[in-house]
Coordinates of C-alpha atoms and ligand atoms in Angstrom, one line a residue:
M1 CA -37.4 -39.3 -84.0
T2 CA -38.1 -38.5 -87.6
A3 CA -41.3 -36.7 -88.2
A4 CA -44.0 -38.9 -89.6
I5 CA -45.6 -36.1 -91.6
D6 CA -43.9 -33.4 -93.7
Y7 CA -46.3 -30.6 -92.9
D8 CA -44.3 -28.1 -95.0
A9 CA -45.1 -30.1 -98.1
L10 CA -48.8 -30.1 -97.3
L11 CA -49.4 -26.5 -96.1
A12 CA -51.1 -24.2 -98.5
P13 CA -48.6 -21.9 -100.4
D14 CA -50.1 -18.5 -99.5
L15 CA -49.9 -18.6 -95.7
P16 CA -48.5 -15.8 -93.6
P17 CA -45.2 -16.6 -91.8
P18 CA -45.7 -18.5 -88.5
A19 CA -46.6 -16.4 -85.5
P20 CA -43.6 -15.8 -83.1
G21 CA -43.8 -17.3 -79.7
W22 CA -45.4 -15.1 -77.0
R23 CA -42.8 -13.6 -74.6
G24 CA -45.0 -11.2 -72.7
F25 CA -45.4 -7.5 -73.3
P26 CA -42.2 -5.4 -73.5
P27 CA -41.6 -3.0 -70.6
Y28 CA -42.6 0.0 -72.7
N29 CA -45.5 -1.1 -74.9
F30 CA -46.7 1.7 -77.2
I31 CA -48.4 -0.6 -79.7
G32 CA -51.7 -2.4 -80.0
G33 CA -55.1 -1.0 -79.2
N34 CA -54.9 -1.9 -75.5
V35 CA -56.7 0.1 -72.9
D36 CA -56.1 1.1 -69.3
A37 CA -56.0 -1.9 -67.0
A38 CA -56.8 -0.1 -63.8
S39 CA -60.1 1.4 -65.2
M40 CA -61.4 -2.0 -66.3
P41 CA -64.9 -2.1 -64.6
V42 CA -64.3 -5.6 -63.2
E43 CA -66.9 -5.6 -60.4
D44 CA -69.6 -4.2 -62.6
M45 CA -68.8 -6.7 -65.3
I46 CA -69.1 -9.6 -62.8
A47 CA -72.5 -8.2 -61.6
A48 CA -73.7 -7.9 -65.2
T49 CA -72.6 -11.4 -66.1
A50 CA -74.3 -12.8 -63.0
T51 CA -77.5 -10.9 -63.7
A52 CA -77.6 -12.0 -67.3
L53 CA -76.8 -15.6 -66.5
R54 CA -79.4 -15.9 -63.8
R55 CA -82.0 -14.3 -66.0
E56 CA -81.5 -16.3 -69.2
G57 CA -78.5 -18.6 -68.8
T58 CA -80.5 -21.5 -70.1
T59 CA -80.4 -20.0 -73.6
L60 CA -76.7 -20.9 -73.7
A61 CA -78.1 -24.4 -74.6
T62 CA -78.7 -23.1 -78.2
Y63 CA -76.4 -21.6 -80.7
G64 CA -77.2 -17.9 -80.9
L65 CA -78.9 -17.6 -77.5
E66 CA -82.4 -17.7 -79.1
S67 CA -81.6 -14.3 -80.7
G68 CA -80.6 -15.7 -84.1
P69 CA -77.4 -15.4 -86.1
L70 CA -77.2 -11.6 -86.0
G71 CA -76.2 -11.7 -82.3
Y72 CA -77.8 -11.3 -78.9
L73 CA -80.9 -9.1 -79.3
P74 CA -80.4 -6.9 -76.2
L75 CA -76.9 -6.0 -77.3
R76 CA -78.1 -5.2 -80.9
R77 CA -80.7 -2.9 -79.3
F78 CA -78.0 -1.2 -77.3
V79 CA -75.8 -0.7 -80.4
A80 CA -78.8 0.7 -82.3
D81 CA -79.6 3.2 -79.4
K82 CA -75.9 4.1 -79.0
L83 CA -75.5 4.8 -82.7
M84 CA -78.6 7.0 -82.6
Q85 CA -77.4 8.9 -79.5
R86 CA -73.7 9.3 -80.4
S87 CA -73.4 9.0 -84.2
R88 CA -77.0 10.2 -85.1
L89 CA -77.4 7.0 -87.1
A90 CA -80.9 5.7 -87.1
I91 CA -81.1 2.0 -87.6
S92 CA -83.1 -0.9 -86.2
P93 CA -81.5 -3.8 -84.3
E94 CA -82.3 -6.0 -87.3
Q95 CA -79.7 -4.1 -89.2
V96 CA -76.9 -4.8 -86.7
L97 CA -74.7 -7.8 -87.0
I98 CA -72.6 -8.5 -83.9
T99 CA -69.1 -9.6 -84.9
S100 CA -66.1 -11.1 -83.1
G101 CA -64.3 -7.8 -82.8
S102 CA -64.6 -5.3 -85.6
N103 CA -61.7 -7.1 -87.3
Q104 CA -64.3 -9.7 -88.2
A105 CA -66.4 -6.9 -89.7
L106 CA -63.4 -6.0 -91.9
D107 CA -63.0 -9.6 -92.9
L108 CA -66.7 -10.0 -93.8
V109 CA -66.6 -6.8 -95.9
N110 CA -63.5 -8.1 -97.7
E111 CA -65.0 -11.5 -98.2
L112 CA -68.1 -9.9 -99.7
F113 CA -66.3 -7.6 -102.2
C114 CA -62.7 -8.5 -102.6
R115 CA -60.8 -11.1 -104.6
P116 CA -57.1 -11.2 -105.6
G117 CA -56.3 -8.4 -108.0
D118 CA -59.0 -6.1 -106.8
T119 CA -58.5 -2.5 -105.6
V120 CA -59.7 -0.7 -102.5
I121 CA -59.3 3.0 -101.8
V122 CA -57.9 3.8 -98.3
E123 CA -56.6 6.8 -96.5
Q124 CA -52.9 7.1 -97.3
F125 CA -52.1 6.4 -93.6
S126 CA -54.5 3.8 -92.3
Y127 CA -55.1 1.0 -89.8
G128 CA -52.3 -1.5 -90.2
G129 CA -54.6 -4.4 -89.6
A130 CA -56.9 -3.3 -92.5
L131 CA -54.0 -2.8 -94.8
A132 CA -52.5 -6.2 -93.9
R133 CA -55.8 -7.9 -94.4
L134 CA -56.2 -6.4 -97.9
R135 CA -52.6 -7.3 -98.9
R136 CA -53.0 -10.8 -97.6
L137 CA -56.0 -11.3 -100.0
G138 CA -54.0 -9.9 -102.9
V139 CA -56.0 -6.7 -102.9
R140 CA -54.3 -3.5 -103.8
P141 CA -54.9 -0.7 -101.3
V142 CA -54.6 2.7 -103.1
G143 CA -53.9 5.5 -100.6
V144 CA -55.5 9.0 -100.8
P145 CA -53.5 11.6 -98.9
L146 CA -54.9 13.2 -95.7
D147 CA -54.8 16.7 -94.2
E148 CA -55.9 17.8 -90.8
D149 CA -59.6 17.1 -91.7
G150 CA -59.0 13.5 -92.9
M151 CA -59.0 12.1 -96.5
R152 CA -58.7 14.9 -99.1
M153 CA -61.7 14.9 -101.3
D154 CA -60.0 16.7 -104.2
L155 CA -57.4 13.9 -104.3
L156 CA -60.1 11.2 -103.9
A157 CA -61.8 12.5 -107.0
E158 CA -58.4 12.5 -108.8
T159 CA -57.7 8.9 -107.6
L160 CA -61.2 7.7 -108.8
A161 CA -60.6 9.3 -112.2
T162 CA -57.1 7.8 -112.5
L163 CA -58.3 4.4 -111.6
Q164 CA -61.1 4.7 -114.1
A165 CA -58.6 5.6 -116.8
E166 CA -56.7 2.4 -115.9
G167 CA -60.0 0.4 -116.2
V168 CA -60.1 -0.2 -112.5
K169 CA -63.3 0.0 -110.4
P170 CA -62.4 0.1 -106.7
K171 CA -64.5 -2.1 -104.5
F172 CA -65.0 0.4 -101.7
I173 CA -63.5 3.4 -100.0
Y174 CA -62.3 2.5 -96.5
V175 CA -62.3 5.5 -94.1
I176 CA -61.8 6.1 -90.4
P177 CA -63.4 9.5 -90.2
T178 CA -63.8 10.0 -86.5
I179 CA -60.4 9.8 -84.8
Q180 CA -58.5 8.6 -87.8
N181 CA -56.1 5.8 -87.3
P182 CA -53.2 6.7 -87.1
G183 CA -53.6 10.5 -87.6
G184 CA -56.3 11.2 -85.1
S185 CA -58.3 13.7 -87.3
I186 CA -62.0 14.2 -87.3
M187 CA -63.5 14.7 -90.8
P188 CA -65.9 17.7 -90.7
E189 CA -69.5 17.2 -91.8
E190 CA -69.1 19.1 -95.2
R191 CA -66.3 16.7 -96.2
R192 CA -68.5 13.7 -95.2
V193 CA -71.2 15.0 -97.4
E194 CA -68.7 15.5 -100.3
L195 CA -67.5 11.9 -99.8
L196 CA -71.0 10.7 -100.1
R197 CA -71.4 12.8 -103.3
L198 CA -68.3 11.2 -104.8
S199 CA -69.3 7.8 -103.7
A200 CA -72.7 8.1 -105.5
A201 CA -71.2 9.7 -108.6
W202 CA -68.7 6.9 -109.0
G203 CA -70.8 4.1 -107.7
V204 CA -68.3 3.1 -105.1
P205 CA -69.5 2.4 -101.6
V206 CA -68.0 3.8 -98.4
F207 CA -66.8 1.6 -95.6
E208 CA -66.8 3.7 -92.4
D209 CA -64.9 2.3 -89.4
E210 CA -65.8 4.1 -86.2
C211 CA -63.6 2.1 -83.9
Y212 CA -62.5 5.2 -81.7
A213 CA -65.5 7.5 -82.2
D214 CA -66.8 7.1 -78.7
L215 CA -63.5 8.2 -77.1
L216 CA -63.6 12.0 -77.6
W217 CA -62.3 14.5 -75.1
A218 CA -65.0 17.1 -75.8
G219 CA -67.7 14.6 -76.9
R220 CA -68.5 16.8 -80.0
R221 CA -68.4 15.1 -83.4
P222 CA -70.2 15.3 -86.7
P223 CA -72.8 12.7 -87.6
A224 CA -71.5 9.4 -88.9
I225 CA -71.1 9.3 -92.7
A226 CA -73.7 6.5 -92.5
A227 CA -76.1 8.9 -90.8
L228 CA -75.9 11.3 -93.7
D229 CA -76.3 8.6 -96.3
E230 CA -79.7 8.5 -98.1
G231 CA -78.7 6.1 -100.8
G232 CA -77.6 3.0 -99.0
Q233 CA -74.0 3.8 -99.9
V234 CA -72.3 3.2 -96.5
I235 CA -71.3 0.2 -94.5
H236 CA -70.5 1.2 -90.9
C237 CA -68.6 -0.8 -88.2
G238 CA -67.6 -0.2 -84.6
S239 CA -66.3 -2.0 -81.6
F240 CA -66.4 -2.4 -77.9
S241 CA -62.6 -3.0 -77.9
K242 CA -61.6 0.5 -77.1
T243 CA -64.5 1.7 -75.0
I244 CA -64.7 -1.4 -72.8
A245 CA -62.0 -4.1 -73.5
P246 CA -60.3 -5.5 -76.5
A247 CA -60.0 -9.0 -75.1
L248 CA -63.8 -9.3 -75.2
R249 CA -63.7 -9.5 -79.0
V250 CA -67.1 -7.9 -79.6
G251 CA -67.8 -5.5 -82.5
Y252 CA -70.6 -4.8 -84.8
I253 CA -71.5 -3.9 -88.4
T254 CA -74.5 -2.2 -90.0
A255 CA -75.3 -1.9 -93.7
P256 CA -78.2 -2.1 -96.0
A257 CA -80.3 -5.2 -95.2
A258 CA -79.3 -7.1 -98.3
L259 CA -75.6 -6.8 -97.4
I260 CA -76.2 -7.7 -93.7
A261 CA -77.9 -10.9 -95.0
R262 CA -74.8 -11.6 -97.2
M263 CA -72.4 -11.0 -94.3
T264 CA -74.5 -13.2 -92.0
A265 CA -74.2 -16.0 -94.5
C266 CA -70.4 -15.5 -94.5
K267 CA -70.1 -15.4 -90.7
T268 CA -69.2 -19.0 -90.2
D269 CA -68.2 -19.0 -86.5
A270 CA -71.7 -20.0 -85.3
G271 CA -72.0 -16.9 -83.2
T272 CA -69.8 -14.4 -81.3
G273 CA -69.0 -15.3 -77.7
A274 CA -72.3 -15.5 -75.8
L275 CA -71.2 -14.5 -72.3
E276 CA -69.4 -11.4 -73.6
Q277 CA -72.5 -10.4 -75.5
M278 CA -74.8 -11.0 -72.5
M279 CA -72.4 -9.2 -70.1
L280 CA -72.0 -6.2 -72.5
A281 CA -75.7 -5.8 -73.1
D282 CA -76.4 -5.7 -69.3
Y283 CA -73.4 -3.6 -68.4
C284 CA -73.6 -1.1 -71.2
R285 CA -77.3 -0.3 -70.6
R286 CA -76.4 0.9 -67.1
C287 CA -72.8 2.0 -67.3
F288 CA -71.5 2.7 -70.9
D289 CA -71.8 6.5 -70.7
G290 CA -70.3 6.9 -67.3
H291 CA -67.5 4.5 -68.1
V292 CA -66.6 6.2 -71.3
N293 CA -66.7 9.6 -69.6
R294 CA -64.2 8.4 -66.9
V295 CA -62.0 6.6 -69.4
T296 CA -61.7 9.6 -71.8
V297 CA -60.5 11.9 -68.9
L298 CA -57.8 9.3 -68.1
L299 CA -56.8 8.9 -71.7
K300 CA -56.5 12.7 -72.1
E301 CA -54.1 12.7 -69.1
K302 CA -52.0 10.0 -70.8
L303 CA -52.0 11.9 -74.1
D304 CA -50.8 15.0 -72.3
A305 CA -48.1 13.0 -70.6
M306 CA -47.0 11.7 -74.0
T307 CA -47.0 15.0 -75.8
G308 CA -45.2 16.6 -72.8
A309 CA -42.5 13.8 -72.8
L310 CA -42.1 14.1 -76.6
E311 CA -41.6 17.9 -76.3
E312 CA -39.2 17.5 -73.5
Q313 CA -37.2 14.8 -75.1
F314 CA -37.3 15.5 -78.8
G315 CA -38.0 19.3 -78.8
T316 CA -39.1 20.3 -82.3
T317 CA -37.6 17.2 -83.9
A318 CA -40.9 15.4 -83.2
E319 CA -44.0 16.8 -84.9
F320 CA -47.5 15.8 -84.1
T321 CA -51.1 17.1 -83.8
P322 CA -52.6 16.1 -80.5
P323 CA -55.8 14.2 -81.4
E324 CA -59.3 15.1 -80.0
G325 CA -59.7 11.5 -78.7
G326 CA -58.6 8.0 -79.0
I327 CA -55.5 6.1 -77.8
F328 CA -52.6 7.0 -80.1
L329 CA -50.4 9.7 -81.4
W330 CA -48.9 9.9 -85.0
V331 CA -45.5 11.4 -84.8
A332 CA -43.3 12.7 -87.7
F333 CA -39.5 12.9 -87.3
P334 CA -37.0 14.5 -89.8
E335 CA -36.5 12.4 -92.9
T336 CA -33.1 11.1 -91.8
V337 CA -34.9 8.9 -89.3
D338 CA -35.8 5.5 -90.7
A339 CA -38.8 4.4 -88.7
M340 CA -38.4 0.7 -89.5
K341 CA -34.8 0.8 -88.1
L342 CA -35.9 2.9 -85.1
A343 CA -38.6 0.4 -84.3
A344 CA -36.2 -2.5 -84.5
A345 CA -33.6 -0.8 -82.3
A346 CA -36.3 0.2 -79.8
A347 CA -37.7 -3.3 -79.7
A348 CA -34.3 -4.6 -78.8
A349 CA -34.4 -2.2 -75.8
G350 CA -37.9 -3.3 -74.7
I351 CA -39.8 -0.4 -76.3
A352 CA -42.5 -1.4 -78.8
I353 CA -43.6 1.3 -81.4
N354 CA -45.4 1.0 -84.7
P355 CA -43.2 2.1 -87.6
G356 CA -45.1 4.4 -90.0
P357 CA -44.6 2.3 -93.2
E358 CA -46.7 -0.5 -91.6
W359 CA -49.6 2.0 -91.3
S360 CA -49.3 3.4 -94.8
A361 CA -50.6 2.4 -98.2
D362 CA -47.2 3.3 -99.6
A363 CA -44.1 3.0 -97.4
A364 CA -42.3 6.1 -98.6
P365 CA -44.5 8.9 -97.1
A366 CA -44.5 7.2 -93.7
R367 CA -40.7 6.5 -93.7
S368 CA -40.0 8.8 -90.8
R369 CA -43.3 8.5 -88.9
I370 CA -44.2 6.3 -85.9
R371 CA -47.5 5.6 -84.1
L372 CA -47.4 5.6 -80.3
C373 CA -50.3 4.1 -78.3
F374 CA -50.9 5.6 -74.8
G375 CA -54.0 3.7 -73.8
N376 CA -52.3 0.9 -71.7
P377 CA -49.0 2.2 -70.4
S378 CA -48.9 4.2 -67.2
V379 CA -47.9 7.9 -67.1
E380 CA -44.6 6.8 -65.6
Q381 CA -44.0 4.3 -68.4
I382 CA -44.9 6.9 -71.0
R383 CA -42.4 9.4 -69.6
E384 CA -39.6 6.9 -69.2
G385 CA -40.3 5.0 -72.4
V386 CA -40.2 8.3 -74.5
A387 CA -37.0 9.3 -72.8
R388 CA -35.4 6.0 -73.7
L389 CA -36.8 6.2 -77.2
A390 CA -35.2 9.6 -77.6
A391 CA -31.8 8.1 -76.4
I392 CA -32.1 5.3 -79.0
C393 CA -33.1 7.7 -81.8
R394 CA -30.1 9.9 -80.9
R395 CA -27.8 6.9 -80.9
E396 CA -29.1 5.6 -84.3
F397 CA -29.8 8.9 -86.2
G398 CA -28.3 11.7 -84.2
I399 CA -31.8 13.1 -83.5
P400 CA -32.6 14.8 -81.1
L401 CA -29.2 16.4 -80.7
R402 CA -29.3 15.9 -77.0
S403 CA -31.8 15.1 -74.3
G404 CA -34.3 17.7 -73.1
N405 CA -36.0 20.4 -75.1
I406 CA -33.1 21.6 -77.3
E407 CA -35.1 24.7 -78.4
R408 CA -35.8 25.7 -74.8
S409 CA -32.3 25.0 -73.5
G410 CA -30.5 26.8 -76.4
P411 CA -28.5 25.5 -79.3
A412 CA -26.6 22.2 -78.9
A413 CA -22.9 22.1 -78.8
P414 CA -21.4 21.4 -82.3
Ligands
PLP1 C1 -59.4 1.4 -87.1 C2 -59.6 0.1 -86.5 N1 -60.6 -0.8 -86.9 C3 -60.7 -2.0 -86.4 C4 -59.9 -2.5 -85.4 C5 -60.1 -3.8 -84.9 O1 -60.5 -3.8 -83.5 P1 -61.3 -5.0 -82.8 O2 -61.3 -6.2 -83.7 O3 -60.6 -5.2 -81.5 O4 -62.7 -4.5 -82.7 C6 -58.9 -1.7 -84.9 C7 -58.0 -2.1 -83.8 O5 -57.1 -1.5 -83.4 C8 -58.7 -0.4 -85.5 O6 -57.8 0.5 -85.1

C-alpha cells in the first residue's frame, strides 16, 4: 500500500532524530538517573494515595485540584518547608511552581530567556540533558572548568570578560552546586558567595539546579545559592525524581515572583499529574526524611561497591573522586581511551555507560571520561558490569593491562 501522506515532506525541519524503539534495559545499566527498585516505598505510597483521594478526590474534577496553576498547595507547602530545613532557603508556597519533573523547570527557564544564537554559561562538565536542551534550541553552552569545589570563579570571571569583549551577554549561569552532575563536587559557601558577587557585578542571573542535594551521605551541606541571594539573582529548581522516584515526574522551581508568573504563563500542560502531587504531599509529610536517610545508606553501599570494583578491575588506570552523595561516579581514563568508542563497544555487550563528551560543553576535555550511575543496578550487577567493562576496555584500548589491580599484583608481563 502506498502511503497516502508524505509526512517527511510535512515535518518541521529542526526536529531531533526519531527515538529508537524500546528494547528494555541492558543487563548492566549504568546510565539514567534511576533509583533503587527494592527501596521504592510502595505500601506507604498506596496508603498516601488512598488517604489523599478519600480526603479530597473530588477536586480531581477541576484542572489544578482547586490549588491553581502553581500546583497542589500541600505539596508546595512541603517543598517550601523542605527547602527551609535542608537548603536554608526561606520562601513561601506562592513562590513554588510544581513542574513535570525538573526537566520541565529547565525547559521553562530556557523558554523565558533563550532564543537561537544566545549564550548560556555552564559548568564545563554538566548534565547532558541540560546541554542537549540548550543545543536543540540553538543556544551556545559556554563551559567554565571545575575543580574539586565546583565551577572555578576565577575562570568564570575570565569567561564573563571574554564574552563581553565579544559583545555577548550570557542569559544565565547554570550550576549544579550540591553534588555536581557529573563530577559530584559540593561548592563551598565562600564560592557560592563569590558566584553571587560575579552574577550581580555582570548582571547575569544564576540558575541553580539542586537535583541531588537531598542525597548526601553525611547530610552536611552549605546553604543553597538561592538562600544566600539578597538581590533576586537566583532561580532554583529541584526534583522528587532522585529522592523518591523518577517515573513520578514531579519537580519544582522557585524564583522571584515576577519570573514565577512568567513561567506559569509558559507552562502549558494544564497542570502536573494530580495523583502524583497528592500522593507526594501526603507521603513526604510523614516519610520523606526517613526514606531519604534509608536510601542514602543504600546508595553509599552501592558507591563503595562501584569504587571497589573499579579499583580491582582497572587499578590506577581509572581515576575518580568518590562523591559525598548522589547516584553517579565520574571516571577518568588515560587519554588513549576514546569514551565514545568505549560506550559503543560496551553497549554492544549489554553495558550502558555515559560517554564523557555527552556531558561536556566541549567534547575534548571529556574524551576519556565516563559517567557511571549506581542508583539502580544491584551490587552484583555493579561488580560484574565493571569487570566486563574492564575486559572490553582492555580489548579495545589495551587498558587496563590485565584484570585485577595491576598495581597490587605487580607489573604486568610485557
Ligand atoms: C542535574 C539534573 N537536573 C535535572 C534533571 C531532570 O530530572 P527530572 O526531570 O527527573 O526531575 C536531572 C536528571 O537526571 C539532572 O541530573
